[in-house]
CSV table of C-alpha atoms in Angstrom, one decimal:
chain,number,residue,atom,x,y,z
D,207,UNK,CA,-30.6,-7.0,1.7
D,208,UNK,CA,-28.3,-9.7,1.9
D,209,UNK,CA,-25.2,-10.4,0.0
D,210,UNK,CA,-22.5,-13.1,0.8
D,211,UNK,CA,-19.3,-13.2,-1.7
D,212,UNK,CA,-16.2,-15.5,-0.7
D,213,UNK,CA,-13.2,-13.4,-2.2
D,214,UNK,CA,-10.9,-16.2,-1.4
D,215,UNK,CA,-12.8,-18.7,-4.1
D,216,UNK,CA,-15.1,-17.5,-6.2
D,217,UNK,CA,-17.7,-20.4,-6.0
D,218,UNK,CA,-20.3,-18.9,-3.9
D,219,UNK,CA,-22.3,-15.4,-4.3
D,220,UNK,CA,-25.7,-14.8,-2.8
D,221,UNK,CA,-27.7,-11.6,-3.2
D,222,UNK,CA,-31.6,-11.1,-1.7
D,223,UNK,CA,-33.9,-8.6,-1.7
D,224,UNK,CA,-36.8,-9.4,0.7
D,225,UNK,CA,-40.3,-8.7,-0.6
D,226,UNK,CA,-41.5,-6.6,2.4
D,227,UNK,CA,-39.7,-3.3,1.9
D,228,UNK,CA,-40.7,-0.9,4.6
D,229,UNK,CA,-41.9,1.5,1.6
D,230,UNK,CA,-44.7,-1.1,1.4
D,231,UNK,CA,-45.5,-0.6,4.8
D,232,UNK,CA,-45.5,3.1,4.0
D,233,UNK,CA,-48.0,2.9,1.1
D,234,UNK,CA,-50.3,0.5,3.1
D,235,UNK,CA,-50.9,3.1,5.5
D,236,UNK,CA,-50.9,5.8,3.3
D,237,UNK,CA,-53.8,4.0,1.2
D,238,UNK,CA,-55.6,3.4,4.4
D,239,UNK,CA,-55.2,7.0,5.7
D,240,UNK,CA,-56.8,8.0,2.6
D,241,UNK,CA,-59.4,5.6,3.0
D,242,UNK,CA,-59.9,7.0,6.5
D,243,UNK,CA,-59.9,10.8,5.7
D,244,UNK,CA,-62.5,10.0,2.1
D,245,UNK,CA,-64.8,7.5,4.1
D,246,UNK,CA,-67.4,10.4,5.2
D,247,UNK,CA,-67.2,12.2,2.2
D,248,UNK,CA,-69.4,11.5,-1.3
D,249,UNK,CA,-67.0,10.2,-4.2
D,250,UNK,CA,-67.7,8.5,-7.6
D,251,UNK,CA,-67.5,4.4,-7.9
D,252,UNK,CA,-64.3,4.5,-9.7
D,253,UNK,CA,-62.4,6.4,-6.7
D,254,UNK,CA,-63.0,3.3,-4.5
D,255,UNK,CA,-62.1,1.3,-7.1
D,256,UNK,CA,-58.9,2.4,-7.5
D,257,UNK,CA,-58.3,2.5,-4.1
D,258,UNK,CA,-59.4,-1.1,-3.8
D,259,UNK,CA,-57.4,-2.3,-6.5
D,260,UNK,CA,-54.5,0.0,-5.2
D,261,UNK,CA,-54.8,-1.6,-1.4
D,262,UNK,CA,-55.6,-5.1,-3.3
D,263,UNK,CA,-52.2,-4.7,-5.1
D,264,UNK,CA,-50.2,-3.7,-1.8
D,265,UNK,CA,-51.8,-6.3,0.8
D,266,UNK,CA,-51.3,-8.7,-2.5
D,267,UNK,CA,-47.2,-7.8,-1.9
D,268,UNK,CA,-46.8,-8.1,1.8
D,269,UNK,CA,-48.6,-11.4,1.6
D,270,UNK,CA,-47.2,-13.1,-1.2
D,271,UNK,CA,-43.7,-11.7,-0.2
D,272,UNK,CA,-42.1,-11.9,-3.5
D,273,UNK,CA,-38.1,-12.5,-3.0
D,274,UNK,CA,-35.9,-11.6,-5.5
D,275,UNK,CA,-31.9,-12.1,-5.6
D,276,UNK,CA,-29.8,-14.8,-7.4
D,277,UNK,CA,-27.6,-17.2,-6.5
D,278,UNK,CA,-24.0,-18.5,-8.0
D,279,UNK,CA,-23.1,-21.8,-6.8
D,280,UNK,CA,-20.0,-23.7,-8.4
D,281,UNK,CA,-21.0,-23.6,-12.0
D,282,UNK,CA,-24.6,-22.9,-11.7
D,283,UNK,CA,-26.4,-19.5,-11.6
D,284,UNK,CA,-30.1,-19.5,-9.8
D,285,UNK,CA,-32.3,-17.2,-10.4
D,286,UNK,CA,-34.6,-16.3,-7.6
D,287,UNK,CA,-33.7,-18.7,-5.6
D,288,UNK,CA,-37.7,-19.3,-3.9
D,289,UNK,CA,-38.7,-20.4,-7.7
D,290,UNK,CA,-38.7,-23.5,-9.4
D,291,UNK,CA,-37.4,-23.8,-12.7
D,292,UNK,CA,-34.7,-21.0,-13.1
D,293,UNK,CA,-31.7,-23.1,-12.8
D,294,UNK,CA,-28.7,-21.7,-15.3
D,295,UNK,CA,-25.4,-23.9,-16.2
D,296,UNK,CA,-22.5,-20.8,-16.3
D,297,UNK,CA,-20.8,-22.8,-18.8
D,298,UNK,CA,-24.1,-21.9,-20.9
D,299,UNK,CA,-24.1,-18.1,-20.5
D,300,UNK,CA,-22.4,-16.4,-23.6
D,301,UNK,CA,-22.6,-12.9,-21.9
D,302,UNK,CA,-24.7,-10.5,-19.9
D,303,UNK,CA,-26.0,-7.6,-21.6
D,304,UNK,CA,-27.1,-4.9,-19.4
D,305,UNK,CA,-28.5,-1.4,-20.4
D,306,UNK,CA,-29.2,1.3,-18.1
D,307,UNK,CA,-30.1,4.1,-20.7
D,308,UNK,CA,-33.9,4.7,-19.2
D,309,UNK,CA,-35.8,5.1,-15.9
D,310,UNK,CA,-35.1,1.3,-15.2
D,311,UNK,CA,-32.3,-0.9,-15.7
D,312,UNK,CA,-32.4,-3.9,-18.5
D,313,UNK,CA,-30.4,-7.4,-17.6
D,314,UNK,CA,-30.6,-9.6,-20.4
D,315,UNK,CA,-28.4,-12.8,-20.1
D,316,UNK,CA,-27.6,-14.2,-23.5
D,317,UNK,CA,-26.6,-18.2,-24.3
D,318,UNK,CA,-24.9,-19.9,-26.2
D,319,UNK,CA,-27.5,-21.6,-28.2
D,320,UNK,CA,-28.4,-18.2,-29.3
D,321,UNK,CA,-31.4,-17.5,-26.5
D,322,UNK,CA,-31.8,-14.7,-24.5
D,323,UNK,CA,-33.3,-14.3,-21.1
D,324,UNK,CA,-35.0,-11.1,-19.8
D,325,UNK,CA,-34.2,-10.9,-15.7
D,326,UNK,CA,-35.8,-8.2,-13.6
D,327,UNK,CA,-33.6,-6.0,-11.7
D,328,UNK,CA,-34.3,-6.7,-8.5
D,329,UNK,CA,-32.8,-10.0,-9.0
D,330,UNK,CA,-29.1,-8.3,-9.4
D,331,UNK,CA,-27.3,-6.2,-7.3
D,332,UNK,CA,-25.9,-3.0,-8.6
D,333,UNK,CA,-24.1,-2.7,-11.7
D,334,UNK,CA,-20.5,-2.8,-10.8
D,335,UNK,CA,-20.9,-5.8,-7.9
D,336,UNK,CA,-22.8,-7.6,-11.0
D,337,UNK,CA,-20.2,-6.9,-13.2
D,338,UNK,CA,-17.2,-7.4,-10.9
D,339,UNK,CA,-19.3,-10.9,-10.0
D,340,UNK,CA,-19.9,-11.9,-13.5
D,341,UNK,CA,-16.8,-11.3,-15.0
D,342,UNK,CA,-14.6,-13.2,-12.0
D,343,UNK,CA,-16.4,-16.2,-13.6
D,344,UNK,CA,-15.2,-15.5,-17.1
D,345,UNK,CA,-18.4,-14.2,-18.4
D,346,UNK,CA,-18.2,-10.9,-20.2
D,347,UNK,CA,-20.3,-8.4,-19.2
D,348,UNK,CA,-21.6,-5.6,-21.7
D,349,UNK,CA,-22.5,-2.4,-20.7
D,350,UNK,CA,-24.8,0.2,-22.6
């Protein structure tokens, strides 16, 4: 994980999470020891198939390498940097809504115009570096 904050001037913030998390390593070779250890013995279709779709899914990850993070430069906010198309104006963002009240943790930046947008949560760091970021730029930040 990377993070890079400038204290001094609050123009630049970086934060990246890289796509190959050891824990996918882990599950590769878990998948693949349980291929190993199930190969001589006689199993229905549909247990290879969901190990094949399971071992599918995880190659499918180190491969593609999905980054996630987000970037604040001057007045713009980027979200997953490695994408096209996710390109924010600050002056545009009414507030940032985030609710942590199940397993998983909800961002949901809201406009101006009214809009909202949905951003996973890999793309933020943890709550109080988001909201400490966030809120040094005059955005409000609301917590649930």
């Amino acid at each position: 994980m990377k993070n890079r904050f400038n204290l001094g001037m609050a123009e630049d913030y970086e934060h990246q999470l890289s796509g190959r998390r050891p824990v996918m390593w882990l599950v590769l070779m878990g998948v693949l020891g349980f291929i190993g250890v199930a190969w001589g013995e006689p199993a229905p279709i549909f247990f290879w198939v969901i190990l094949a779709a399971t071992l599918g899914l995880v190659l499918w990850s180190l491969i593609a390498n999905p980054i996630s993070g987000l970037r604040i430069s001057g007045d713009r906010l980027i979200i997953a940097p490695q994408q096209q198309n996710n390109e924010i104006s600050l002056a545009n963002v009414d507030y940032l809504k985030i609710d942590n009240r199940s397993d998983s943790t909800e961002f949901v930046l809201y406009l101006k115009d009214g809009g909202g947008l949905a951003v996973h949560e890999n793309n933020f760091p943890s709550i109080k570096e988001t909201t400490r970021v966030f809120e040094e730029r005059g955005i409000k930040v609301a917590r649930l």
